[in-house]
XYZ file of C-alpha atoms in Angstrom:
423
model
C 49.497 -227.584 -60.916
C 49.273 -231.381 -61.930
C 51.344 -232.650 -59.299
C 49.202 -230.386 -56.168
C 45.684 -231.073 -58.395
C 45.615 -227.358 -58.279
C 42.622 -226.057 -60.820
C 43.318 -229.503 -62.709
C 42.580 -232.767 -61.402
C 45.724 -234.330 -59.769
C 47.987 -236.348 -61.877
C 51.690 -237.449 -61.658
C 51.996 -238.692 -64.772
C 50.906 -235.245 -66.472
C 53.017 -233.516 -64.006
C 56.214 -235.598 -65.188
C 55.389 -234.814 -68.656
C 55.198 -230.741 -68.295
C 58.647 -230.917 -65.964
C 59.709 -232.563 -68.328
C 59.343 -230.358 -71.155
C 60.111 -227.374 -69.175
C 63.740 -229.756 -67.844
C 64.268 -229.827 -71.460
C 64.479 -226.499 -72.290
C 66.904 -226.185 -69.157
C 64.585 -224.502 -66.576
C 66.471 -225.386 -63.288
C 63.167 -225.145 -61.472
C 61.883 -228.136 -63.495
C 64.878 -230.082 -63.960
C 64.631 -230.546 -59.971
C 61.159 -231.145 -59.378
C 61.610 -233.711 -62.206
C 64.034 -234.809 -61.023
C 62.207 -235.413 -57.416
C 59.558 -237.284 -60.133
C 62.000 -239.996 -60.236
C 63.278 -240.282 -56.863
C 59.882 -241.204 -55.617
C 58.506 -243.186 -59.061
C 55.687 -240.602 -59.036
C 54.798 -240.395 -62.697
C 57.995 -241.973 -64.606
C 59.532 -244.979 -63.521
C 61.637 -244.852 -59.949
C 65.306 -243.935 -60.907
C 67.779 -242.777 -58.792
C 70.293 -242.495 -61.520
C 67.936 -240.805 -63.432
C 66.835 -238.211 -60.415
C 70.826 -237.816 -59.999
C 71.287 -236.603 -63.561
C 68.677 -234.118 -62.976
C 69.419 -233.015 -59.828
C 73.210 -232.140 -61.197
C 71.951 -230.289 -63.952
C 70.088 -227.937 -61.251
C 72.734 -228.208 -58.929
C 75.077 -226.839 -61.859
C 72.900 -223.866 -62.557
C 72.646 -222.816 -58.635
C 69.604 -224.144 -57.729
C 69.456 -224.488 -53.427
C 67.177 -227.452 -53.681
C 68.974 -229.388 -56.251
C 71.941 -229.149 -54.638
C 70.451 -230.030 -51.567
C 69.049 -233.237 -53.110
C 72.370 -234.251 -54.688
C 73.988 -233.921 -51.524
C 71.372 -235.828 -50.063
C 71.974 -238.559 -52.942
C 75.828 -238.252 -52.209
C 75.554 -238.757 -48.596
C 73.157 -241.971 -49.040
C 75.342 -243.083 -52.441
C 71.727 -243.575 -53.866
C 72.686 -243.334 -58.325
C 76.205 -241.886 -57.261
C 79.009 -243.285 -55.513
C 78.447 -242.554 -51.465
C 80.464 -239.245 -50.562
C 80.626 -237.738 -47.693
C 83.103 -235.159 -48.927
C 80.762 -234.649 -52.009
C 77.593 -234.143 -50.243
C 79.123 -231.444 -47.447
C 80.322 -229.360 -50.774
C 76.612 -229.534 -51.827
C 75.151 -228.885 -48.761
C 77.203 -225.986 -48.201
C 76.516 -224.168 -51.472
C 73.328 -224.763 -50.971
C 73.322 -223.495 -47.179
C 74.691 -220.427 -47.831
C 72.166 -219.467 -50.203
C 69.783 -219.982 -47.328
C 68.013 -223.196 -48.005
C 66.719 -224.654 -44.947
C 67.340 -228.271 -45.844
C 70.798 -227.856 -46.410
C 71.650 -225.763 -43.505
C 69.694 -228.660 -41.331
C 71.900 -231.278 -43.367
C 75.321 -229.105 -43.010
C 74.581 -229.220 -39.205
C 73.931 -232.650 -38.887
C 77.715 -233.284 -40.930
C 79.611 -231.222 -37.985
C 77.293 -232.481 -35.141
C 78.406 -236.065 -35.966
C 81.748 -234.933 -37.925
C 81.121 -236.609 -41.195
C 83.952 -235.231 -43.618
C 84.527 -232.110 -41.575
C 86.116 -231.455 -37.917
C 83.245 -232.238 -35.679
C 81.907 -229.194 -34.383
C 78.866 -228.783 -31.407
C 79.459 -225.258 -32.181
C 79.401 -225.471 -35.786
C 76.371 -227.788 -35.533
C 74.458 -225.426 -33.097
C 75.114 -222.265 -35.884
C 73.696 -224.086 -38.787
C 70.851 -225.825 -36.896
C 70.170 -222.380 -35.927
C 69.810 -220.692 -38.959
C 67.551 -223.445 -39.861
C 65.196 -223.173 -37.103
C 64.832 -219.630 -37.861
C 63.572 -220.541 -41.110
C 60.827 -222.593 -39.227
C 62.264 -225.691 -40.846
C 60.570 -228.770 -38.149
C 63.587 -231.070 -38.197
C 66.215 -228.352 -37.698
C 64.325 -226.907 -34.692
C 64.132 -230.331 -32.965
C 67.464 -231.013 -33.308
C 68.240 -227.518 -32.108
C 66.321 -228.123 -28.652
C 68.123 -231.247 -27.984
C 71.621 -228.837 -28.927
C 70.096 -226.737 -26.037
C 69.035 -229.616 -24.222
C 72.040 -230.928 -23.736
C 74.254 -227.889 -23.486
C 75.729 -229.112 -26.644
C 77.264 -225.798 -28.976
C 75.166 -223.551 -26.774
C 74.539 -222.727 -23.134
C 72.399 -225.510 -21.227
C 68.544 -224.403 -21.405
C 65.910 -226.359 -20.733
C 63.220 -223.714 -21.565
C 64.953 -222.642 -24.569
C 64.817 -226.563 -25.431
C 61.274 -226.939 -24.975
C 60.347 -223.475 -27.188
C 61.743 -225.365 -30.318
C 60.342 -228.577 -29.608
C 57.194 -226.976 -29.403
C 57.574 -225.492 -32.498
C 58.884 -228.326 -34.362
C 56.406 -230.303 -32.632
C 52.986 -228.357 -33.556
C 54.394 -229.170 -37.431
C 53.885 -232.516 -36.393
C 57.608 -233.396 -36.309
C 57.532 -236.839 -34.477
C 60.785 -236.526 -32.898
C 60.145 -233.641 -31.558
C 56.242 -234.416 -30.327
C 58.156 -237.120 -28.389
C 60.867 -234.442 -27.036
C 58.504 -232.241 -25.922
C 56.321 -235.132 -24.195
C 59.654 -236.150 -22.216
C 60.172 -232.780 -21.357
C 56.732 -232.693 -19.872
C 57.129 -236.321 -18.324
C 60.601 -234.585 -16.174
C 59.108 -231.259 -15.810
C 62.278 -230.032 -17.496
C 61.353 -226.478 -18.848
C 57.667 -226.542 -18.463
C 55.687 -227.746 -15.120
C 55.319 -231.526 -14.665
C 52.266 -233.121 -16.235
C 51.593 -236.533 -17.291
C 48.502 -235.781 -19.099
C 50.410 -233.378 -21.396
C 52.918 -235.719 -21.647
C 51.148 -238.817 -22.729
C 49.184 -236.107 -25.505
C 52.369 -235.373 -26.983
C 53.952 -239.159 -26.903
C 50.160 -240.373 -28.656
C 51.048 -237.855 -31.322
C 54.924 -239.064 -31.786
C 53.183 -242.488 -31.613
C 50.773 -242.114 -33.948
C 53.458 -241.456 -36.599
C 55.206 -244.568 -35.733
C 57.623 -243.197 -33.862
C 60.359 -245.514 -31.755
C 60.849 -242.965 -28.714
C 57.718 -242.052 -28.467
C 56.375 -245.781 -28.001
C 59.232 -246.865 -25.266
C 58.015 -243.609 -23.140
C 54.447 -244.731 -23.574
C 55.221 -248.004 -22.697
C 57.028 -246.730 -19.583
C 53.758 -244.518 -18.626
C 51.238 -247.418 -18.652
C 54.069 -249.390 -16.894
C 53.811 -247.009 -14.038
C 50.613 -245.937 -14.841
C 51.181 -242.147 -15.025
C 48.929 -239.870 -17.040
C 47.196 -243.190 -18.400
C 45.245 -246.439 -16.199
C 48.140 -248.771 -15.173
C 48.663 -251.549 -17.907
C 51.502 -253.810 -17.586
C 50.048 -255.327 -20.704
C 49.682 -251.987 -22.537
C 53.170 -250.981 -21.670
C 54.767 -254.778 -23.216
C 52.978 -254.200 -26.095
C 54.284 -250.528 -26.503
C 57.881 -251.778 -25.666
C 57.652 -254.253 -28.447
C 56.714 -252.227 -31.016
C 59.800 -249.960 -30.107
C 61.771 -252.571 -29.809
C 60.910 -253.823 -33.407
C 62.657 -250.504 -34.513
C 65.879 -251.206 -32.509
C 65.398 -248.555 -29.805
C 67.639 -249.620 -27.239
C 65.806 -248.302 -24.019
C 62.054 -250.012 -25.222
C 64.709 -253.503 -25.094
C 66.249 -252.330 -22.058
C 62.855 -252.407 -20.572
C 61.686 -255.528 -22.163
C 64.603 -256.936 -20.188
C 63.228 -255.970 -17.213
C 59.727 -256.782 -17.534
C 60.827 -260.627 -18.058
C 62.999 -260.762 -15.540
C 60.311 -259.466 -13.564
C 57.404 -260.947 -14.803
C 54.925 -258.033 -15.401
C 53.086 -258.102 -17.727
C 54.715 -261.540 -19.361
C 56.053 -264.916 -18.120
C 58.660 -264.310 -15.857
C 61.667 -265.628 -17.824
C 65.164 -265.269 -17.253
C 66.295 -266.453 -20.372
C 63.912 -263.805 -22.333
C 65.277 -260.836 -20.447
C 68.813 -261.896 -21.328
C 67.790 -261.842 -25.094
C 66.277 -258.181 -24.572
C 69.286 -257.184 -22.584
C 71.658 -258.212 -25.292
C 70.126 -256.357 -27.822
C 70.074 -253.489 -26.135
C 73.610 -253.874 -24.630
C 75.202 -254.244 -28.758
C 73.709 -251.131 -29.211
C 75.560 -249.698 -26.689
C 72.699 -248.876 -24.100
C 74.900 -248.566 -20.813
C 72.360 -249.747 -18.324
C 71.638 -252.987 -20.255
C 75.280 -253.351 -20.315
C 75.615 -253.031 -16.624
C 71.879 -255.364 -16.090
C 73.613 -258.345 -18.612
C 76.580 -257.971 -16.878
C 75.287 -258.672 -13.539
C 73.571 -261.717 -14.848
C 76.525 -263.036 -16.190
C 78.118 -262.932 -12.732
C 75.618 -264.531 -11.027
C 74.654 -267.236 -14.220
C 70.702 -265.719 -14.516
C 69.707 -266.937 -17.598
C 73.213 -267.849 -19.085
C 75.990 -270.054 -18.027
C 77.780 -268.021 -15.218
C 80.762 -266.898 -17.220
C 83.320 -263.942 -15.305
C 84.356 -263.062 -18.668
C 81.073 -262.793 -20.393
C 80.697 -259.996 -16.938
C 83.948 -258.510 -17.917
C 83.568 -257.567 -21.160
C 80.268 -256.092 -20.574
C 81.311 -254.269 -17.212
C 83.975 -252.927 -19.278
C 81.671 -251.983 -22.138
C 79.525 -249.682 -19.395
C 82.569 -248.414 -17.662
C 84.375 -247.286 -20.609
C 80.844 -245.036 -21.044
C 81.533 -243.961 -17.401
C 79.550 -245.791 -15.494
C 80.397 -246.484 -12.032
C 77.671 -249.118 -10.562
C 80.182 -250.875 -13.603
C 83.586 -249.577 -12.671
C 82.506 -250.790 -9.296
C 81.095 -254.656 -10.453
C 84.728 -255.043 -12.914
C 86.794 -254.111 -9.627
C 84.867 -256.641 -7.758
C 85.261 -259.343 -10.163
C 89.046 -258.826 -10.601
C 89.735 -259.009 -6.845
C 87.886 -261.738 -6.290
C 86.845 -263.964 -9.368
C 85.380 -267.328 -9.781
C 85.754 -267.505 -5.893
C 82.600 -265.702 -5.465
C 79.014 -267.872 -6.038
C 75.899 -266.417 -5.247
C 75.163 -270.121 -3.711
C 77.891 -269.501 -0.610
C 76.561 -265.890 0.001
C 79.952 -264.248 -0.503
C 78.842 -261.934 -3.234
C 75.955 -261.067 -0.940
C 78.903 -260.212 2.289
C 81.169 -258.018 -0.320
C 78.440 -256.059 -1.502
C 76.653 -255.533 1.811
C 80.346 -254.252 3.114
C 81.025 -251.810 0.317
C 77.673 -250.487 0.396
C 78.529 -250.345 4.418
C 81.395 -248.302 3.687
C 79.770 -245.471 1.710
C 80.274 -247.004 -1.505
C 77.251 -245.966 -4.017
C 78.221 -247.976 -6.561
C 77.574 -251.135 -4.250
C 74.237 -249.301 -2.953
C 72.930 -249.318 -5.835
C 73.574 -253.274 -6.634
C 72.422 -254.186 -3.424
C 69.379 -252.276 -4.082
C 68.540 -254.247 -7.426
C 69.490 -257.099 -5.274
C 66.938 -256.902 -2.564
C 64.518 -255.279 -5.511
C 64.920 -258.845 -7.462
C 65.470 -261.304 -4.051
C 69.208 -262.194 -5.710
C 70.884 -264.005 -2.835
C 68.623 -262.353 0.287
C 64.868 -262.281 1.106
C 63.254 -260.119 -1.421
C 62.342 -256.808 0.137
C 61.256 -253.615 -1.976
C 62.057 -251.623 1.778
C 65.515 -252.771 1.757
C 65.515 -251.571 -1.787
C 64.294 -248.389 -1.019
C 66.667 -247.805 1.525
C 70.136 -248.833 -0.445
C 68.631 -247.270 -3.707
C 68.169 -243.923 -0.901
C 71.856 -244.208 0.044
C 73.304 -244.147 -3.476
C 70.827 -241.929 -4.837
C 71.486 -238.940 -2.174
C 75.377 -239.438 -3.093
C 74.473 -239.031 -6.669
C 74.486 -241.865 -7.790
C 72.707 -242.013 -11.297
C 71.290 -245.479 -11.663
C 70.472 -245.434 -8.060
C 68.588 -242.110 -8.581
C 67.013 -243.471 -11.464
C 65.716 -246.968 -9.543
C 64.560 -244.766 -6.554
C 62.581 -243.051 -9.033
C 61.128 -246.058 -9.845
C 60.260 -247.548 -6.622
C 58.197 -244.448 -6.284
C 56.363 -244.117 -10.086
C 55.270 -248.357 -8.673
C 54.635 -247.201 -5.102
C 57.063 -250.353 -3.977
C 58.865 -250.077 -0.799
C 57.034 -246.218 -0.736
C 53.760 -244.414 -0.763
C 53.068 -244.230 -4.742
C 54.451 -240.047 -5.395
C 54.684 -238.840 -8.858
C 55.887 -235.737 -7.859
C 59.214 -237.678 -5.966
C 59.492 -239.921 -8.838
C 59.945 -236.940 -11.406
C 62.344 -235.366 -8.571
C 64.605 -238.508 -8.535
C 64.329 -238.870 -12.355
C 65.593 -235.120 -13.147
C 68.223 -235.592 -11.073
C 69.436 -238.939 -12.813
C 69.191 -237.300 -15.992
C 71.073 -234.089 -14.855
C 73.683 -236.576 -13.684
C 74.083 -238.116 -16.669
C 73.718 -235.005 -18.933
């Protein structure tokens, strides 16, 4: 009653004091909402050694939510030692006894294999029994299961039902699921104004997804006024977080120059950061301006390593690039046009791979006359032989109307189709 203000005015410190008593006389009920007291500093001083204590004695007596917690503290080694092996043993009893939490936690230990065989399928059971529980975080992670075809069949509308639901209880994660799946017209009809709703929401909560697809939609101005400005400062704020796509774009926009001084040097910095955390584009982008020395000493190696970082992820435009380098090396300047010749051939020869690069090429006016119709027509080629990133640029060239009448509706074609590709 003292810790809701329900019928008594609101007040942690009487609430400790009453859990307390009751802890005392070994009501597990008590012992873990005291316990939660402690955790948080809400009425007693903030002790995770303490909270641990009373967590265990729960836990001991077969309380769901205490072992939950303590599995919880286990897995973050917050007043106990971290254990992985601990916490699944908590989460488990505490699963099977049907607490939400715990079955959300359980499936997030076999989704990523953390002290138990990894396990989609596994994963997909536990998220599921969660989600049927109408526990938020369980049911978003259970869309993006079904998203991906990941434990259970591929469904995009069966995605977009539990985002939805996780969504209107103002999970964040979700809200910015669901305003993707709107932005692709995966599982629901395309719409930009739905989409930017759902991304405010996500955004509003601070969350890093949510603000790189916002920035993206006043970049190309869909659903929203066009706002190179507006999409920077969205990208930044992602960024701050570490999302790897909002640095991806950063990179892009200073190499560029919308919406900030065009600086070569500043998109390298925002193409590194996103290339350590493994973001295979920015692997491929840094790559290419290793090999051709934009905004770093022109260094083969520097290209090599990450070519070989995006091609061990699969990527092709990269496979393609690390080939290129190893038969022909330090040979190749951009100065003497040879790079220019080799990838004009390939791309000549059916090769989508060196489409695509030529593309970016013409896009950026990197060794030939800038064009954003010669763009459009390599991006074309690669794209129609499925080429991801080519799909993906073409996309682009449409959402910005360069090279081609401005078409929403073609940019969200092209973009599905990357992101089938890559899914």
């Amino acid at each position: 009653m003292y810790e809701e203000g329900k019928g008594v005015p609101q007040s942690d410190e009487e609430a400790a004091k009453w859990f307390g008593k009751a802890a005392e006389q070994g009501f597990a009920g008590a012992q873990s909402n005291l316990g939660m007291m402690y955790l948080n500093g809400r009425g007693v001083p903030q002790s995770d050694e303490e909270a641990v204590k009373l967590f265990r004695k729960a836990a001991e007596q077969g309380d769901a939510g205490a072992q939950n917690n303590l599995g919880n503290m286990y897995q973050e080694g917050k007043g106990v030692p971290q254990s992985d092996e601990e916490a699944v043993k908590l989460f488990r009893k505490a699963a099977e006894q049907g607490d939400a939490g715990a079955q959300s936690n359980l499936g997030m230990m076999y989704l990523n294999g953390r002290s138990v065989p990894q396990s989609d399928e596994e994963a997909a059971k536990w998220f599921g029994k969660a989600a049927e529980q109408g526990f938020a975080g369980a049911q978003s992670n259970f869309g993006m299961m079904y998203l991906n075809g990941r434990g259970v069949p591929q469904s995009d509308e069966e995605a977009v039902k539990l985002f939805r639901k996780a969504a209107e209880q103002g999970n964040p994660g979700a809200q910015s699921n669901l305003g993707g799946m709107y932005l692709n017209g995966r599982g629901v009809p395309q719409s930009d104004e739905e989409a930017v709703r759902w991304l405010r929401k996500a955004v509003e909560q601070g969350d890093a997804g949510a603000q790189s697809n916002l920035g993206w939609m006043y970049q190309t101005g869909r659903g929203v006024p066009q706002s190179d400005e507006d999409a920077i400062g969205w990208y930044m704020k992602a960024a701050e977080q570490e999302d790897s796509n909002a640095q991806d774009n950063l990179g892009f926009m200073y190499l560029n120059g919308r919406g900030v001084p065009q600086s070569v040097e500043e998109a390298v910095k925002w193409y590194t950061k996103a290339a350590e955390h493994g973001h295979v584009d920015a692997q491929v982008n840094l790559g290419f301006m290793y090999l051709n020395g934009l905004g770093v000493l022109q260094s083969d190696e520097e290209a090599k390593k990450w070519y070989t970082k995006a091609a061990d992820q699969g990527d092709t435009n990269a496979q393609f690039n690390l080939e290129f380098i190893y038969d022909y090396g330090r040979d190749v300047s951009r100065a003497n046009g040879k790079i220019v010749k080799l990838f004009i051939e390939a791309a000549e020869q059916g090769n989508a791979a060196a489409q695509n690069n030529l593309g970016w090429m013409y896009y950026i006016g990197l060794g030939v006359i800038q064009s954003d119709v010669d763009a459009v027509k390599w991006y074309r080629k690669a794209a129609e032989q499925g080429n991801s990133a080519g799909q993906n640029h073409l996309g682009n060239m449409y959402s910005y109307g360069c090279g081609v009448p401005q078409s929403n509706d073609e940019a969200a074609k092209w973009y599905k189709k990357s992101q089938n590709k890559e899914s």
